Tab-separated table of N, CA and C in Angstrom:
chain	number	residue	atom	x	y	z
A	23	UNK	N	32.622	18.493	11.576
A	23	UNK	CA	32.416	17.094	11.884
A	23	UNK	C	32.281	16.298	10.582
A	24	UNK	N	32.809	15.338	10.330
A	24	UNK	CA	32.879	14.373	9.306
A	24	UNK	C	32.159	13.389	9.168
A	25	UNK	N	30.787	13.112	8.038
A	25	UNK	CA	30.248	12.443	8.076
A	25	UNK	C	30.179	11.048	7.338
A	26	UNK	N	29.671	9.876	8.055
A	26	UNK	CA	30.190	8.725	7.346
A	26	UNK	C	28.999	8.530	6.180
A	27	UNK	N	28.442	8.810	5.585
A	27	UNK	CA	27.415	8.665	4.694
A	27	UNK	C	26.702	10.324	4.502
A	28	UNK	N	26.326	10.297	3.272
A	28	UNK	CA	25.283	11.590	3.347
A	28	UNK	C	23.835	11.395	1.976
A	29	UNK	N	22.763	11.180	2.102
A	29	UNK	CA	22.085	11.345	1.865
A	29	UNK	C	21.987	12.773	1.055
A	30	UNK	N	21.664	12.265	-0.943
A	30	UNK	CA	22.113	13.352	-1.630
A	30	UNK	C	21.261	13.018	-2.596
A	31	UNK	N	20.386	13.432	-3.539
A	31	UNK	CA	19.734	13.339	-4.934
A	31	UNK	C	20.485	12.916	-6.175
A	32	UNK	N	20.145	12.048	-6.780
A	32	UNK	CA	21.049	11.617	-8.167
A	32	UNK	C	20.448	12.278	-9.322
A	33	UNK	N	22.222	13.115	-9.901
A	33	UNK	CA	21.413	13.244	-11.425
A	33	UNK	C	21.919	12.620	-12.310
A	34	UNK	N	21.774	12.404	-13.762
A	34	UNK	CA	22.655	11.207	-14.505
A	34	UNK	C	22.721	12.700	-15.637
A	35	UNK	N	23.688	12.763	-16.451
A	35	UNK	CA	23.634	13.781	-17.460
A	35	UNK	C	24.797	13.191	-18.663
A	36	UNK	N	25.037	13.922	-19.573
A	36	UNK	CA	26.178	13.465	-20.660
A	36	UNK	C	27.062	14.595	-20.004
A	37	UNK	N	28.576	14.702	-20.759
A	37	UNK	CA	29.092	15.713	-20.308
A	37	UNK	C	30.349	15.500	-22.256
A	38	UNK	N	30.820	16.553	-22.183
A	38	UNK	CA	31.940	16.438	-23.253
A	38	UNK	C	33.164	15.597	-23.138
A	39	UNK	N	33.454	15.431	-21.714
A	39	UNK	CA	34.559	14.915	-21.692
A	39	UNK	C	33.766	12.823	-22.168
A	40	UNK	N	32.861	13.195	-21.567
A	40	UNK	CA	32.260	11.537	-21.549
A	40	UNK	C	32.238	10.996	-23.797
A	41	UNK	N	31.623	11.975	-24.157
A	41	UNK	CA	31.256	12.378	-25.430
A	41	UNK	C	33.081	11.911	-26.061
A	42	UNK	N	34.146	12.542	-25.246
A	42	UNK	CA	35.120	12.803	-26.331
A	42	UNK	C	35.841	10.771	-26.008
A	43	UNK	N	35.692	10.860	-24.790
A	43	UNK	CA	36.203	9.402	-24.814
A	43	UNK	C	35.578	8.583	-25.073
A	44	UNK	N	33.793	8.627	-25.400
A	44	UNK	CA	33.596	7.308	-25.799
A	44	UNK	C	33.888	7.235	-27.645
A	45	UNK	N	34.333	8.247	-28.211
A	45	UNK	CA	35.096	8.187	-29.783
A	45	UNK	C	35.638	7.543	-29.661
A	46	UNK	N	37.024	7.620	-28.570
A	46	UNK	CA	37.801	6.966	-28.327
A	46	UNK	C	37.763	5.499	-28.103
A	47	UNK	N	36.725	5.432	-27.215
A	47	UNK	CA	36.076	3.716	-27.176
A	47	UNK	C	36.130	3.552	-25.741
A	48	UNK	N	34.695	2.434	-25.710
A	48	UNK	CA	34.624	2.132	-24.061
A	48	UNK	C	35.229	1.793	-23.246
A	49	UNK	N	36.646	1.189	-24.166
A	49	UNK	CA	37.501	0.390	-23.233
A	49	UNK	C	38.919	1.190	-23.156
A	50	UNK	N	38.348	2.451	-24.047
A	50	UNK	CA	39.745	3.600	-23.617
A	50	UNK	C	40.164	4.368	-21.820
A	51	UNK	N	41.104	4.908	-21.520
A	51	UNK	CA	41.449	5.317	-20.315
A	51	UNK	C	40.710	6.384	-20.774
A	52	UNK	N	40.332	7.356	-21.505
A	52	UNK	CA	39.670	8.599	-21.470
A	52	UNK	C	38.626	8.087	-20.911
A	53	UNK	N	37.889	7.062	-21.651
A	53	UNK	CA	36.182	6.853	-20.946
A	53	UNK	C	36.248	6.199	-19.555
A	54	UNK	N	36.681	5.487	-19.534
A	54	UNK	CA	36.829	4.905	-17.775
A	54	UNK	C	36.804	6.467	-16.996
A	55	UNK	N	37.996	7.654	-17.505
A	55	UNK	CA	38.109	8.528	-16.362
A	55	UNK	C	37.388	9.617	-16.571
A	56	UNK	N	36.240	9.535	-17.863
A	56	UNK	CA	34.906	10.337	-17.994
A	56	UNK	C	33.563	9.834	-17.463
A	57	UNK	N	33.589	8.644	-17.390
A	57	UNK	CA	32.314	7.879	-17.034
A	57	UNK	C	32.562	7.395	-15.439
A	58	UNK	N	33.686	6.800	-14.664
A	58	UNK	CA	33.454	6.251	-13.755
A	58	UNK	C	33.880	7.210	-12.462
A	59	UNK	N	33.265	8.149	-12.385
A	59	UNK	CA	33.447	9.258	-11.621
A	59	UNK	C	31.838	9.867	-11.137
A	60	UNK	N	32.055	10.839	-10.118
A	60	UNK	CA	30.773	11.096	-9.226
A	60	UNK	C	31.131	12.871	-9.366
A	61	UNK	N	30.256	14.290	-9.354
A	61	UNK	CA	30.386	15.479	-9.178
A	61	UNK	C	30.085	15.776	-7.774
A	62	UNK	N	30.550	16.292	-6.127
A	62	UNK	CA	29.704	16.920	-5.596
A	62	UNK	C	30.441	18.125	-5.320
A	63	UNK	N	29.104	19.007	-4.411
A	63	UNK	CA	29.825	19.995	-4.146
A	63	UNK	C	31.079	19.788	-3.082
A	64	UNK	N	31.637	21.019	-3.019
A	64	UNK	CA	32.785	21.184	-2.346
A	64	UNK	C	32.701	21.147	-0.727
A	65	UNK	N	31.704	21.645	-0.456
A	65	UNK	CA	30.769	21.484	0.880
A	65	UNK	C	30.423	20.038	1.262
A	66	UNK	N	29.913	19.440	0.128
A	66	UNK	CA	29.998	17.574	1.124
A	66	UNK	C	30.910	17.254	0.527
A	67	UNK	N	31.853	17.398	-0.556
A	67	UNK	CA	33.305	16.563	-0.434
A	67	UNK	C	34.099	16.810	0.981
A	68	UNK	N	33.341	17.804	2.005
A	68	UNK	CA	34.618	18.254	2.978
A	68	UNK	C	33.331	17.706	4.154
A	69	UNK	N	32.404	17.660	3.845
A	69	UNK	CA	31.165	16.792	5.018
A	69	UNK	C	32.105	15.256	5.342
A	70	UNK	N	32.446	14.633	4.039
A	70	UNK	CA	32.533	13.404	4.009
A	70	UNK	C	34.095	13.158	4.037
A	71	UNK	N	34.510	14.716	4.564
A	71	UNK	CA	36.544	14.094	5.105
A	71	UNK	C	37.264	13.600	3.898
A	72	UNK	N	36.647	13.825	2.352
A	72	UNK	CA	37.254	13.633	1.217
A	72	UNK	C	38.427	14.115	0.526
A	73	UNK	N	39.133	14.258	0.103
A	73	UNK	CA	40.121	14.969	-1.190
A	73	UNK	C	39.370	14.230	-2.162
A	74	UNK	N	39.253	15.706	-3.785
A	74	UNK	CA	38.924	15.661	-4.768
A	74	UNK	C	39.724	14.044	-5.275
A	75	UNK	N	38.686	13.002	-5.989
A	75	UNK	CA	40.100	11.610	-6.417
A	75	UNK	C	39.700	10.670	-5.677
A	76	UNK	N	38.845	10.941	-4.819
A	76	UNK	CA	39.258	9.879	-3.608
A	76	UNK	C	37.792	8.974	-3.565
A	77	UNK	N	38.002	7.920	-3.979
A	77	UNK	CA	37.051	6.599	-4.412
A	77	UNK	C	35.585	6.953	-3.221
A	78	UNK	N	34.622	7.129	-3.603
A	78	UNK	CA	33.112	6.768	-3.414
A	78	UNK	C	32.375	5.866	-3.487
A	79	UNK	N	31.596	5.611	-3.239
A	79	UNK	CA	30.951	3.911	-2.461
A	79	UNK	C	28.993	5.309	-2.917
A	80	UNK	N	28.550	4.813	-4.033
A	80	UNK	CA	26.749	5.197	-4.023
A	80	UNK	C	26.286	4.327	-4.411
A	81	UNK	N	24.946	4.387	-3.496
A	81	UNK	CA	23.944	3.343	-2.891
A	81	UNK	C	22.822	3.580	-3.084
A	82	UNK	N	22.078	3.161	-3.901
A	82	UNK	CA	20.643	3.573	-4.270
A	82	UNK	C	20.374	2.321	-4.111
A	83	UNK	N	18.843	2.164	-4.280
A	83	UNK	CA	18.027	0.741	-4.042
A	83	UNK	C	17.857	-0.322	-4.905
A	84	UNK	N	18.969	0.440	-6.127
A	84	UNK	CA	19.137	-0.889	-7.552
A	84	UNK	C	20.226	-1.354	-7.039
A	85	UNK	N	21.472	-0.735	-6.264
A	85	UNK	CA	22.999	-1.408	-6.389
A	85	UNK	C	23.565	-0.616	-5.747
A	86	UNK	N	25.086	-0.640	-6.088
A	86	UNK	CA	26.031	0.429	-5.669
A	86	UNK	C	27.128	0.095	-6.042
A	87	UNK	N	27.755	0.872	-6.859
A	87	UNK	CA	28.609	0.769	-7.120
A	87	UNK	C	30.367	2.528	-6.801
A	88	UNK	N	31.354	2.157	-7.020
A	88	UNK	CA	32.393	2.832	-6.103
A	88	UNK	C	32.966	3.317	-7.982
A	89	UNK	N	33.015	4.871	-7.316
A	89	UNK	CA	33.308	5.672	-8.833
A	89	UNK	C	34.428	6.730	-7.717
A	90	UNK	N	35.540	7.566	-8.299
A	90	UNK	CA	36.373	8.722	-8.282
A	90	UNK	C	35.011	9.693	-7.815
A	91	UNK	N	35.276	10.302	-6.238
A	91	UNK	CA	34.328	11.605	-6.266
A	91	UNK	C	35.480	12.924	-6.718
A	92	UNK	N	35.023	13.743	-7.261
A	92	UNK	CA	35.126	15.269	-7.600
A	92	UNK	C	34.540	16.026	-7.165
A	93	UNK	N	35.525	17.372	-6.708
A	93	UNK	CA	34.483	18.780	-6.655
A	93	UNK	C	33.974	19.049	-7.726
A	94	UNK	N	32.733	19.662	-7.478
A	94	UNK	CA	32.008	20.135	-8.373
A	94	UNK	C	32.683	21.764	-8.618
A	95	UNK	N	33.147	22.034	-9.521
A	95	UNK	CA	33.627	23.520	-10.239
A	95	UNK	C	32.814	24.546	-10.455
A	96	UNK	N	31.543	24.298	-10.916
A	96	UNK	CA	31.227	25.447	-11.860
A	96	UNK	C	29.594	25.884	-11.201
A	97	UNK	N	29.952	26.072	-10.169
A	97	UNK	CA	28.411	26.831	-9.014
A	97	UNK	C	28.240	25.512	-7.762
A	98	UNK	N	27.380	25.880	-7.412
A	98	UNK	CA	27.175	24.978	-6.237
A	98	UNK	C	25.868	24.033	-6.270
A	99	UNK	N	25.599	22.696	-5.596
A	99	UNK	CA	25.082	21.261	-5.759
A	99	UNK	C	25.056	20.901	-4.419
A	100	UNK	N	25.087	21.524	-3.154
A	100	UNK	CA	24.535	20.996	-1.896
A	100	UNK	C	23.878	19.698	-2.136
A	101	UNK	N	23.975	18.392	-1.948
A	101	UNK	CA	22.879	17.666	-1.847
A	101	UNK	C	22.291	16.891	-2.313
A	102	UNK	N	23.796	17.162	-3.902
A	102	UNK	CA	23.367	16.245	-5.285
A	102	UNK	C	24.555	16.149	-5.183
A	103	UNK	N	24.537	15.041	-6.514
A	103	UNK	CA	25.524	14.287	-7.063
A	103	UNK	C	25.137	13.958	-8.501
A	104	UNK	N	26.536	14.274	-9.411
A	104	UNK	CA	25.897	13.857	-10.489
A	104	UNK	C	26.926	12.938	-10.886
A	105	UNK	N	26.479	11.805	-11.707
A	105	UNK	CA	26.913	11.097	-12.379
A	105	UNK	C	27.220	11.144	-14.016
A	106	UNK	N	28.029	11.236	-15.264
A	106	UNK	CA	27.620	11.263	-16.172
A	106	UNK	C	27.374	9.832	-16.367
A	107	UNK	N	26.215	9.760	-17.745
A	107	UNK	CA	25.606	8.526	-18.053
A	107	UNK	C	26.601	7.293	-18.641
A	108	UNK	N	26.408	6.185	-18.449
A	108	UNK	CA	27.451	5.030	-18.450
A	108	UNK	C	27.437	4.032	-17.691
A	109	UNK	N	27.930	2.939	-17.819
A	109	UNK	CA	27.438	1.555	-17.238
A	109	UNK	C	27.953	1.981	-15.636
A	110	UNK	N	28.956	2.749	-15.452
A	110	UNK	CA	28.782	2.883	-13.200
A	110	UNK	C	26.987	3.535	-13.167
A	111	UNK	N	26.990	4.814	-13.897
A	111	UNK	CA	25.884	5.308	-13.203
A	111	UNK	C	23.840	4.311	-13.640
A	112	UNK	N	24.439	3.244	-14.724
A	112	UNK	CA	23.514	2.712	-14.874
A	112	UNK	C	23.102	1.653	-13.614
A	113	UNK	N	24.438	1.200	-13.185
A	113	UNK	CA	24.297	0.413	-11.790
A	113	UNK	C	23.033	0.460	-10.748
A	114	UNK	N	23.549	1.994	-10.562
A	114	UNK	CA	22.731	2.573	-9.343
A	114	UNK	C	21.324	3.019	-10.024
A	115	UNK	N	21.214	3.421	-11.348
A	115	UNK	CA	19.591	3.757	-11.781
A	115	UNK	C	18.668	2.989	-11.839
A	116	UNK	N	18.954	1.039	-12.108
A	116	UNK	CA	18.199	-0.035	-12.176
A	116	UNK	C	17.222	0.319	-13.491
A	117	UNK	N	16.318	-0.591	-13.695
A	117	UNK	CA	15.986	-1.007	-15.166
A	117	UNK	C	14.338	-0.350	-14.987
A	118	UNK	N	13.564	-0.308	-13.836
A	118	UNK	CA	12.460	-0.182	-13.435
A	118	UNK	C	11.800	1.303	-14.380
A	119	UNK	N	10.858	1.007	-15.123
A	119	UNK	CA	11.029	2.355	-15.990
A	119	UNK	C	9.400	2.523	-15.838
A	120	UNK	N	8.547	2.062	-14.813
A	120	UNK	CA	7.384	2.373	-13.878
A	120	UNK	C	6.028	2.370	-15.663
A	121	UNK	N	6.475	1.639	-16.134
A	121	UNK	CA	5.572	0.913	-17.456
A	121	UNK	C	5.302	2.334	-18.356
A	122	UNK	N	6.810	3.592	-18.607
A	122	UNK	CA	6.705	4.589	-19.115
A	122	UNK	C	7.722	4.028	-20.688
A	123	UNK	N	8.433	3.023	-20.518
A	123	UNK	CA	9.320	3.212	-20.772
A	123	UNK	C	10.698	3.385	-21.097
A	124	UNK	N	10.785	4.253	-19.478
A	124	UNK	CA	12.242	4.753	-19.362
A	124	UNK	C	12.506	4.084	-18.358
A	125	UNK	N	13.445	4.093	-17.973
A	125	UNK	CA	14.406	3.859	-16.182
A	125	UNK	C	14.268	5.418	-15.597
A	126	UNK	N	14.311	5.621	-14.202
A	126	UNK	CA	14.850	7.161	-13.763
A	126	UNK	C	15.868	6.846	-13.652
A	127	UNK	N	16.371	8.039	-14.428
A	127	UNK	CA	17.495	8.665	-14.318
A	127	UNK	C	18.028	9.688	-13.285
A	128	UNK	N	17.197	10.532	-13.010
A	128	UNK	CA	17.529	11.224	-12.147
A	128	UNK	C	16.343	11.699	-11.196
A	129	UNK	N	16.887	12.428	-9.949
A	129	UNK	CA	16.011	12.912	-9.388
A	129	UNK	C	15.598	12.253	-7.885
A	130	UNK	N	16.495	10.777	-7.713
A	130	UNK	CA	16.124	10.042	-6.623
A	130	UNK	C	17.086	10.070	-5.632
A	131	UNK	N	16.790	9.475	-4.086
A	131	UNK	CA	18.309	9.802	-3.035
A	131	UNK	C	18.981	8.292	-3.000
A	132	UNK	N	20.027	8.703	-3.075
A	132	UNK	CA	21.340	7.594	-2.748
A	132	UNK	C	22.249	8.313	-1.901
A	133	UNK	N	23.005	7.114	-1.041
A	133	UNK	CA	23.826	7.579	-0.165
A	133	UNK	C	24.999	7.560	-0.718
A	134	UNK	N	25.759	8.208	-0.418
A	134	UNK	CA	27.116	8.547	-1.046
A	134	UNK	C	28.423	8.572	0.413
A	135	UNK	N	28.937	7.679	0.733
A	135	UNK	CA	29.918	7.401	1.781
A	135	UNK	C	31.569	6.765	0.808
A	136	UNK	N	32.472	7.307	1.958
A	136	UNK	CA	33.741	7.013	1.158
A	136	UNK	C	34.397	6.090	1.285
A	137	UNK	N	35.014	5.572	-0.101
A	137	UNK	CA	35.630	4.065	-0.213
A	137	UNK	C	36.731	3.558	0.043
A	138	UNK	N	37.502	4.547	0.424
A	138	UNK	CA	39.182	4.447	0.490
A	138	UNK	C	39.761	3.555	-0.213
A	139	UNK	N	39.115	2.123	0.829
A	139	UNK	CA	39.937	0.742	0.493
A	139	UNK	C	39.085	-0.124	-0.590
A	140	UNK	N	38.562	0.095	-0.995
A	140	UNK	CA	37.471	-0.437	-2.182
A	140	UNK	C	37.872	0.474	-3.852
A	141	UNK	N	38.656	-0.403	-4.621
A	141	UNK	CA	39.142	0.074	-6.065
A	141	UNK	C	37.501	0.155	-7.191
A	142	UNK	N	37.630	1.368	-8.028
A	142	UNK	CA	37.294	1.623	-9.163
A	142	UNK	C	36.914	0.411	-9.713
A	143	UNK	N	36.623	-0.508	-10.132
A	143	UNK	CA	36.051	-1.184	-11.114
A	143	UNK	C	36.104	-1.086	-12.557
A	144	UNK	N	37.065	-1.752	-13.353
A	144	UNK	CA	37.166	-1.477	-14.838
A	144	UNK	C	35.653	-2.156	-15.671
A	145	UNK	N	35.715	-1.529	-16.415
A	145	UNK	CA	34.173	-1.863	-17.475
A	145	UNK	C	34.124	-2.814	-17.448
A	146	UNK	N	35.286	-4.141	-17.737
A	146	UNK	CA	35.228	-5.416	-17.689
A	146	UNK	C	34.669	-6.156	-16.524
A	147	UNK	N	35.531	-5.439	-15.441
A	147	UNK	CA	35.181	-6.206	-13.752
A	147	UNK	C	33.827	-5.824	-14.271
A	148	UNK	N	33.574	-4.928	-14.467
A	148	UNK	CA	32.202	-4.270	-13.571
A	148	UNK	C	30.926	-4.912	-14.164
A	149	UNK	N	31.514	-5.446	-15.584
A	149	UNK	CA	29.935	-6.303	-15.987
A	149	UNK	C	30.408	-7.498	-15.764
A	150	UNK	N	31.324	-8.102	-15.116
A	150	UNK	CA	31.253	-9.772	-14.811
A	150	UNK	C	31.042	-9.127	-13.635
A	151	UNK	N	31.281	-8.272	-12.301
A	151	UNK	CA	30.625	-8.440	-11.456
A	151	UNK	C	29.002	-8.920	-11.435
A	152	UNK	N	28.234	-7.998	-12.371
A	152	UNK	CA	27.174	-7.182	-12.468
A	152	UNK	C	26.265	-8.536	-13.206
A	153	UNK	N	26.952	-9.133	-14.567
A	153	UNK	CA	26.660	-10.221	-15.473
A	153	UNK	C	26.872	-11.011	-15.123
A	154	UNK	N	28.403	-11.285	-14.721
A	154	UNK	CA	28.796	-12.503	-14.775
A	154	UNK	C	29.633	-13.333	-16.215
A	155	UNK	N	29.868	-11.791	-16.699
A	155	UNK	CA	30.098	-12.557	-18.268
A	155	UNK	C	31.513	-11.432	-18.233
């Protein structure tokens, strides 16, 4: 049965590929297709009637913004989702850093439902959405 939303834990992390394109620069195609992307397992990419590619819609209580979901490759993530760190996954983390500090980063639930008809967002859209600038 195919579900229209699923309730999943956020993690935010770096990754190499994120690392090699932002050399490249923020406004390179490497970083857009290192940063504006989602990990889950293979088990809710097939909960949520997905193919690996196929645009995501996550919803936490700062925002939401629509990133490329992926299988997750390398073991299994029932339940999570990870984001690497970058202005999509800053969207959804919000600024609230509970007078430590920090923002959370990880560790909280957002819903994760699929976007079909709703496009990726380039760095530009995404801070005049977000700014306005």
């Amino acid at each position: 049965m195919v579900e229209q939303k699923l309730s999943v834990t956020l993690i935010t992390g770096r990754t190499i590929e994120q690392g090699v394109g932002k050399e490249l620069g923020k406004g390179s195609p490497e970083y857009f297709d290192s940063v504006a992307v989602c990990f889950l397992d293979p088990a809710d990419v097939k909960r949520l009637g997905l193919k690996s590619g196929s645009n995501v819609k996550i919803t936490s209580p700062y925002g939401s913004v629509v990133v490329k979901a992926k299988k997750y490759t390398h073991g299994t993530m029932a339940g999570m989702v990870f984001m690497p760190c970058g202005l999509w996954a800053n969207i959804i983390c919000g600024s609230n850093t509970d007078s430590i500090g920090m923002p959370t980063f990880r560790g909280f639930t957002v819903e994760v439902e699929p976007a079909l008809d709703m496009p990726v967002l380039s760095l530009d859209e995404l801070l005049k959405q977000e700014f306005g600038k």
